[in-house]
Amino acid sequence: MGNLARSDLSRRNFAIGATCGLAHLGSNAVRATTPPALNWDDPSERLRDMIRVMGRTDGGVAIRWTKGVLSGIVNKETKQVLGITQQIFTRHRRKDDGSFDAVYLELVYFTDLQSGAVLTKWNNPYTDRTVTVPTQSLGPTRFNIPLTLQVINEPYAMEGIVNKHWLEPLPIVDGDVAFNERIDSYVPPITEGGAPLNFHEVFAFRASAELLADRSLAHVPATVDKVNVISWRPWMEMSEVDGVTMSRGAGRAIVDYNRLPPDLVGKNKEFFPDVVADIEDYLSI
């Protein structure tokens, strides 16, 4: 892969030549308003608008980042145990039928709740065992998003995987466009005697309908909230504990690497500098 300088990457491949204000946050208003130039009922226009919120339509790279807390749920008790930060680098490309090919690459860090430092070891409060904590680079994962919003995944790397992945539009309320990206997955045990992985995740996007009505913008600034419920990850060594994990996080969808929070830039530089430098190659479609 090419050895692209980070300054070039930030300036040339992540930035877009349009100025966008911050997305207007949600309210409790119930009166629905739809700008005349925004057609949320047309499948083709709606999907293109969703991509402009969660990514971008000019073929460039976008980043969805969240910061939050991972909790364990055992015996009806919820306990915060780790911080978790997530970045999903994406590229979307529209096809002649109006669908979008997409590729995602994800970086995940598990962090100390107080300091935010990336953990390499963790004293599991449920088992009192010290385990090794991974930093994770997941993907690239390629798929197609059709006008039905039911995502079509490429063939899986192993038998037995069950995956449902879809976009869920919500009503336009008080000038805000909102929709969810939802994933329900089952991954069978990877090793003999291992535990399967059950995975349920929702990303909730929100952006300004007024900005989205400007068709010249390839990306519209958006907030994103994440919640997932996942069975114990294998590295936690908790197969004998009856429970699950729940993560909640909040962040932004952006198109300029320099707009990432500085601590995430620092983590990437320490743990995944080559991935970031070669992100254009990783996200080829």
GROMACS .gro file of C-alpha atoms in nm:
model
  285
    1MET     CA    1   0.000   0.000   0.000
    2GLY     CA    2   0.110   0.356  -0.057
    3ASN     CA    3   0.285   0.533   0.229
    4LEU     CA    4   0.073   0.845   0.237
    5ALA     CA    5   0.177   1.131   0.467
    6ARG     CA    6  -0.078   1.217   0.733
    7SER     CA    7  -0.080   1.587   0.643
    8ASP     CA    8  -0.165   1.497   0.283
    9LEU     CA    9  -0.428   1.253   0.402
   10SER     CA   10  -0.599   1.510   0.618
   11ARG     CA   11  -0.589   1.790   0.368
   12ARG     CA   12  -0.648   1.610   0.040
   13ASN     CA   13  -0.853   1.300   0.115
   14PHE     CA   14  -1.069   1.384   0.415
   15ALA     CA   15  -1.158   1.750   0.362
   16ILE     CA   16  -1.444   1.869   0.142
   17GLY     CA   17  -1.470   2.210  -0.012
   18ALA     CA   18  -1.795   2.314   0.155
   19THR     CA   19  -1.847   2.491   0.484
   20CYS     CA   20  -2.098   2.319   0.713
   21GLY     CA   21  -2.234   2.437   1.046
   22LEU     CA   22  -2.296   2.212   1.342
   23ALA     CA   23  -2.600   1.988   1.317
   24HIS     CA   24  -2.901   2.110   1.509
   25LEU     CA   25  -2.972   1.882   1.806
   26GLY     CA   26  -3.309   1.715   1.866
   27SER     CA   27  -3.599   1.862   2.060
   28ASN     CA   28  -3.920   1.728   2.208
   29ALA     CA   29  -4.139   1.901   1.953
   30VAL     CA   30  -4.394   1.680   1.782
   31ARG     CA   31  -4.485   1.892   1.480
   32ALA     CA   32  -4.327   1.747   1.165
   33THR     CA   33  -4.178   1.990   0.913
   34THR     CA   34  -4.022   1.895   0.580
   35PRO     CA   35  -3.829   2.151   0.372
   36PRO     CA   36  -3.967   2.165   0.017
   37ALA     CA   37  -3.634   2.056  -0.136
   38LEU     CA   38  -3.610   1.745   0.084
   39ASN     CA   39  -3.802   1.438  -0.031
   40TRP     CA   40  -3.779   1.186   0.254
   41ASP     CA   41  -4.046   0.963   0.094
   42ASP     CA   42  -3.859   0.898  -0.233
   43PRO     CA   43  -3.640   0.586  -0.183
   44SER     CA   44  -3.357   0.707  -0.404
   45GLU     CA   45  -3.341   1.058  -0.259
   46ARG     CA   46  -3.380   0.928   0.097
   47LEU     CA   47  -3.089   0.684   0.066
   48ARG     CA   48  -2.866   0.949  -0.088
   49ASP     CA   49  -2.953   1.186   0.196
   50MET     CA   50  -2.877   0.917   0.453
   51ILE     CA   51  -2.534   0.863   0.299
   52ARG     CA   52  -2.474   1.240   0.308
   53VAL     CA   53  -2.535   1.225   0.685
   54MET     CA   54  -2.350   0.905   0.781
   55GLY     CA   55  -2.075   0.948   0.522
   56ARG     CA   56  -2.035   1.140   0.197
   57THR     CA   57  -2.145   1.106  -0.165
   58ASP     CA   58  -1.836   1.237  -0.345
   59GLY     CA   59  -1.641   0.912  -0.306
   60GLY     CA   60  -1.415   1.040  -0.029
   61VAL     CA   61  -1.351   0.902   0.320
   62ALA     CA   62  -1.569   0.994   0.617
   63ILE     CA   63  -1.523   0.911   0.986
   64ARG     CA   64  -1.785   0.826   1.244
   65TRP     CA   65  -1.644   0.849   1.597
   66THR     CA   66  -1.798   0.787   1.938
   67LYS     CA   67  -1.676   0.789   2.297
   68GLY     CA   68  -1.858   0.609   2.573
   69VAL     CA   69  -1.868   0.352   2.850
   70LEU     CA   70  -1.886  -0.027   2.844
   71SER     CA   71  -2.089  -0.179   3.127
   72GLY     CA   72  -2.137  -0.535   3.243
   73ILE     CA   73  -2.487  -0.657   3.326
   74VAL     CA   74  -2.484  -0.948   3.572
   75ASN     CA   75  -2.759  -1.058   3.812
   76LYS     CA   76  -2.976  -0.762   3.714
   77GLU     CA   77  -2.699  -0.519   3.814
   78THR     CA   78  -2.525  -0.283   3.570
   79LYS     CA   79  -2.164  -0.191   3.643
   80GLN     CA   80  -1.944   0.045   3.442
   81VAL     CA   81  -1.616  -0.137   3.378
   82LEU     CA   82  -1.435   0.020   3.080
   83GLY     CA   83  -1.427   0.323   2.859
   84ILE     CA   84  -1.462   0.254   2.488
   85THR     CA   85  -1.386   0.469   2.186
   86GLN     CA   86  -1.474   0.374   1.831
   87GLN     CA   87  -1.389   0.516   1.490
   88ILE     CA   88  -1.547   0.384   1.172
   89PHE     CA   89  -1.378   0.501   0.852
   90THR     CA   90  -1.616   0.471   0.557
   91ARG     CA   91  -1.640   0.517   0.184
   92HIS     CA   92  -1.965   0.507  -0.015
   93ARG     CA   93  -2.003   0.501  -0.392
   94ARG     CA   94  -2.336   0.532  -0.574
   95LYS     CA   95  -2.427   0.282  -0.846
   96ASP     CA   96  -2.648   0.335  -1.151
   97ASP     CA   97  -2.947   0.171  -0.976
   98GLY     CA   98  -2.930   0.426  -0.691
   99SER     CA   99  -2.781   0.182  -0.441
  100PHE     CA  100  -2.446   0.243  -0.271
  101ASP     CA  101  -2.145   0.018  -0.242
  102ALA     CA  102  -1.978   0.075   0.093
  103VAL     CA  103  -1.665  -0.024   0.281
  104TYR     CA  104  -1.607   0.021   0.656
  105LEU     CA  105  -1.292  -0.006   0.867
  106GLU     CA  106  -1.321   0.019   1.244
  107LEU     CA  107  -1.070   0.111   1.516
  108VAL     CA  108  -1.164   0.032   1.877
  109TYR     CA  109  -0.986   0.121   2.201
  110PHE     CA  110  -1.079   0.002   2.549
  111THR     CA  111  -0.976   0.264   2.802
  112ASP     CA  112  -0.946   0.338   3.171
  113LEU     CA  113  -1.268   0.494   3.300
  114GLN     CA  114  -1.092   0.777   3.485
  115SER     CA  115  -0.789   0.866   3.273
  116GLY     CA  116  -0.908   0.764   2.927
  117ALA     CA  117  -0.574   0.590   2.866
  118VAL     CA  118  -0.575   0.283   2.641
  119LEU     CA  119  -0.555  -0.033   2.850
  120THR     CA  120  -0.328  -0.327   2.771
  121LYS     CA  121  -0.419  -0.516   3.090
  122TRP     CA  122  -0.749  -0.521   3.279
  123ASN     CA  123  -0.837  -0.661   3.621
  124ASN     CA  124  -1.177  -0.819   3.559
  125PRO     CA  125  -1.398  -0.728   3.858
  126TYR     CA  126  -1.624  -1.028   3.800
  127THR     CA  127  -1.351  -1.294   3.798
  128ASP     CA  128  -1.060  -1.110   3.965
  129ARG     CA  129  -0.841  -1.225   3.677
  130THR     CA  130  -0.605  -0.992   3.493
  131VAL     CA  131  -0.651  -1.028   3.119
  132THR     CA  132  -0.486  -0.882   2.809
  133VAL     CA  133  -0.690  -0.608   2.643
  134PRO     CA  134  -0.668  -0.583   2.263
  135THR     CA  135  -0.669  -0.274   2.049
  136GLN     CA  136  -0.882  -0.365   1.750
  137SER     CA  137  -0.867  -0.291   1.380
  138LEU     CA  138  -1.173  -0.455   1.225
  139GLY     CA  139  -1.226  -0.479   0.852
  140PRO     CA  140  -1.230  -0.358   0.587
  141THR     CA  141  -1.587  -0.486   0.545
  142ARG     CA  142  -1.761  -0.439   0.209
  143PHE     CA  143  -2.133  -0.446   0.134
  144ASN     CA  144  -2.410  -0.288  -0.071
  145ILE     CA  145  -2.694  -0.064   0.054
  146PRO     CA  146  -2.996  -0.092  -0.180
  147LEU     CA  147  -3.300   0.134  -0.196
  148THR     CA  148  -3.483  -0.112   0.032
  149LEU     CA  149  -3.232  -0.015   0.305
  150GLN     CA  150  -3.174  -0.386   0.382
  151VAL     CA  151  -2.795  -0.413   0.358
  152ILE     CA  152  -2.649  -0.687   0.137
  153ASN     CA  153  -2.325  -0.826   0.278
  154GLU     CA  154  -2.053  -1.007   0.089
  155PRO     CA  155  -2.010  -1.382   0.161
  156TYR     CA  156  -1.888  -1.438   0.517
  157ALA     CA  157  -1.546  -1.573   0.608
  158MET     CA  158  -1.691  -1.862   0.810
  159GLU     CA  159  -2.003  -2.076   0.810
  160GLY     CA  160  -2.280  -2.019   1.060
  161ILE     CA  161  -2.269  -1.640   1.077
  162VAL     CA  162  -2.612  -1.479   1.084
  163ASN     CA  163  -2.622  -1.107   1.014
  164LYS     CA  164  -2.905  -0.858   0.968
  165HIS     CA  165  -2.799  -0.503   0.883
  166TRP     CA  166  -3.038  -0.226   0.783
  167LEU     CA  167  -3.114   0.146   0.785
  168GLU     CA  168  -3.426   0.265   0.966
  169PRO     CA  169  -3.565   0.609   0.866
  170LEU     CA  170  -3.749   0.813   1.126
  171PRO     CA  171  -3.999   1.099   1.076
  172ILE     CA  172  -3.858   1.446   1.015
  173VAL     CA  173  -3.949   1.639   1.331
  174ASP     CA  174  -3.899   2.011   1.395
  175GLY     CA  175  -3.630   2.050   1.130
  176ASP     CA  176  -3.425   1.744   1.226
  177VAL     CA  177  -3.358   1.444   1.004
  178ALA     CA  178  -3.297   1.125   1.202
  179PHE     CA  179  -3.242   0.759   1.121
  180ASN     CA  180  -3.080   0.449   1.269
  181GLU     CA  181  -2.826   0.206   1.137
  182ARG     CA  182  -2.899  -0.130   1.303
  183ILE     CA  183  -2.702  -0.454   1.313
  184ASP     CA  184  -2.807  -0.787   1.466
  185SER     CA  185  -2.545  -1.064   1.438
  186TYR     CA  186  -2.464  -1.411   1.560
  187VAL     CA  187  -2.110  -1.549   1.526
  188PRO     CA  188  -2.056  -1.915   1.617
  189PRO     CA  189  -1.766  -2.018   1.842
  190ILE     CA  190  -1.434  -1.959   1.671
  191THR     CA  191  -1.250  -2.221   1.880
  192GLU     CA  192  -1.359  -2.559   2.011
  193GLY     CA  193  -1.532  -2.510   2.343
  194GLY     CA  194  -1.554  -2.134   2.290
  195ALA     CA  195  -1.866  -1.925   2.329
  196PRO     CA  196  -2.069  -1.777   2.042
  197LEU     CA  197  -2.096  -1.401   2.004
  198ASN     CA  198  -2.437  -1.234   1.999
  199PHE     CA  199  -2.425  -0.875   1.881
  200HIS     CA  200  -2.694  -0.604   1.869
  201GLU     CA  201  -2.591  -0.249   1.776
  202VAL     CA  202  -2.771   0.074   1.687
  203PHE     CA  203  -2.619   0.397   1.556
  204ALA     CA  204  -2.864   0.690   1.577
  205PHE     CA  205  -2.786   0.978   1.338
  206ARG     CA  206  -2.931   1.329   1.353
  207ALA     CA  207  -2.871   1.625   1.121
  208SER     CA  208  -3.027   1.953   1.010
  209ALA     CA  209  -3.294   1.913   0.742
  210GLU     CA  210  -3.220   2.269   0.630
  211LEU     CA  211  -2.857   2.184   0.559
  212LEU     CA  212  -2.955   1.854   0.400
  213ALA     CA  213  -3.182   2.043   0.159
  214ASP     CA  214  -2.867   2.203   0.011
  215ARG     CA  215  -2.796   1.952  -0.266
  216SER     CA  216  -2.446   2.093  -0.324
  217LEU     CA  217  -2.321   1.942   0.004
  218ALA     CA  218  -2.167   1.596  -0.028
  219HIS     CA  219  -2.175   1.566   0.352
  220VAL     CA  220  -2.394   1.726   0.617
  221PRO     CA  221  -2.256   1.751   0.975
  222ALA     CA  222  -2.430   1.507   1.206
  223THR     CA  223  -2.437   1.380   1.560
  224VAL     CA  224  -2.427   1.006   1.621
  225ASP     CA  225  -2.521   0.809   1.932
  226LYS     CA  226  -2.439   0.442   1.971
  227VAL     CA  227  -2.575   0.165   2.191
  228ASN     CA  228  -2.494  -0.202   2.169
  229VAL     CA  229  -2.555  -0.518   2.367
  230ILE     CA  230  -2.294  -0.790   2.315
  231SER     CA  231  -2.218  -1.117   2.488
  232TRP     CA  232  -1.883  -1.137   2.666
  233ARG     CA  233  -1.590  -1.085   2.433
  234PRO     CA  234  -1.353  -1.386   2.433
  235TRP     CA  235  -1.059  -1.185   2.567
  236MET     CA  236  -1.258  -1.106   2.884
  237GLU     CA  237  -1.238  -1.475   2.985
  238MET     CA  238  -1.588  -1.479   3.131
  239SER     CA  239  -1.747  -1.789   2.981
  240GLU     CA  240  -1.855  -1.904   3.328
  241VAL     CA  241  -2.032  -1.574   3.411
  242ASP     CA  242  -2.397  -1.535   3.306
  243GLY     CA  243  -2.434  -1.184   3.167
  244VAL     CA  244  -2.377  -0.943   2.878
  245THR     CA  245  -2.207  -0.613   2.806
  246MET     CA  246  -2.374  -0.288   2.706
  247SER     CA  247  -2.194   0.007   2.548
  248ARG     CA  248  -2.323   0.359   2.506
  249GLY     CA  249  -2.137   0.635   2.324
  250ALA     CA  250  -2.183   0.969   2.150
  251GLY     CA  251  -1.991   1.155   1.885
  252ARG     CA  252  -1.997   1.297   1.533
  253ALA     CA  253  -1.983   1.203   1.167
  254ILE     CA  254  -1.707   1.410   1.002
  255VAL     CA  255  -1.504   1.427   0.680
  256ASP     CA  256  -1.184   1.598   0.799
  257TYR     CA  257  -0.933   1.390   0.998
  258ASN     CA  258  -0.819   1.708   1.173
  259ARG     CA  259  -1.167   1.738   1.330
  260LEU     CA  260  -1.114   1.420   1.531
  261PRO     CA  261  -1.075   1.477   1.907
  262PRO     CA  262  -0.703   1.520   1.980
  263ASP     CA  263  -0.689   1.219   2.211
  264LEU     CA  264  -0.815   0.993   1.930
  265VAL     CA  265  -0.552   1.133   1.693
  266GLY     CA  266  -0.290   1.052   1.957
  267LYS     CA  267  -0.419   0.697   2.006
  268ASN     CA  268  -0.419   0.635   1.630
  269LYS     CA  269  -0.063   0.765   1.601
  270GLU     CA  270   0.051   0.529   1.876
  271PHE     CA  271  -0.138   0.212   1.781
  272PHE     CA  272  -0.243   0.227   1.414
  273PRO     CA  273  -0.029   0.483   1.226
  274ASP     CA  274   0.002   0.261   0.918
  275VAL     CA  275  -0.373   0.201   0.898
  276VAL     CA  276  -0.445   0.574   0.906
  277ALA     CA  277  -0.166   0.652   0.659
  278ASP     CA  278  -0.297   0.392   0.413
  279ILE     CA  279  -0.669   0.442   0.472
  280GLU     CA  280  -0.732   0.528   0.107
  281ASP     CA  281  -0.603   0.186   0.004
  282TYR     CA  282  -0.789   0.003   0.280
  283LEU     CA  283  -1.115   0.164   0.172
  284SER     CA  284  -1.087   0.095  -0.199
  285ILE     CA  285  -1.413  -0.002  -0.372
   0.00000   0.00000   0.00000
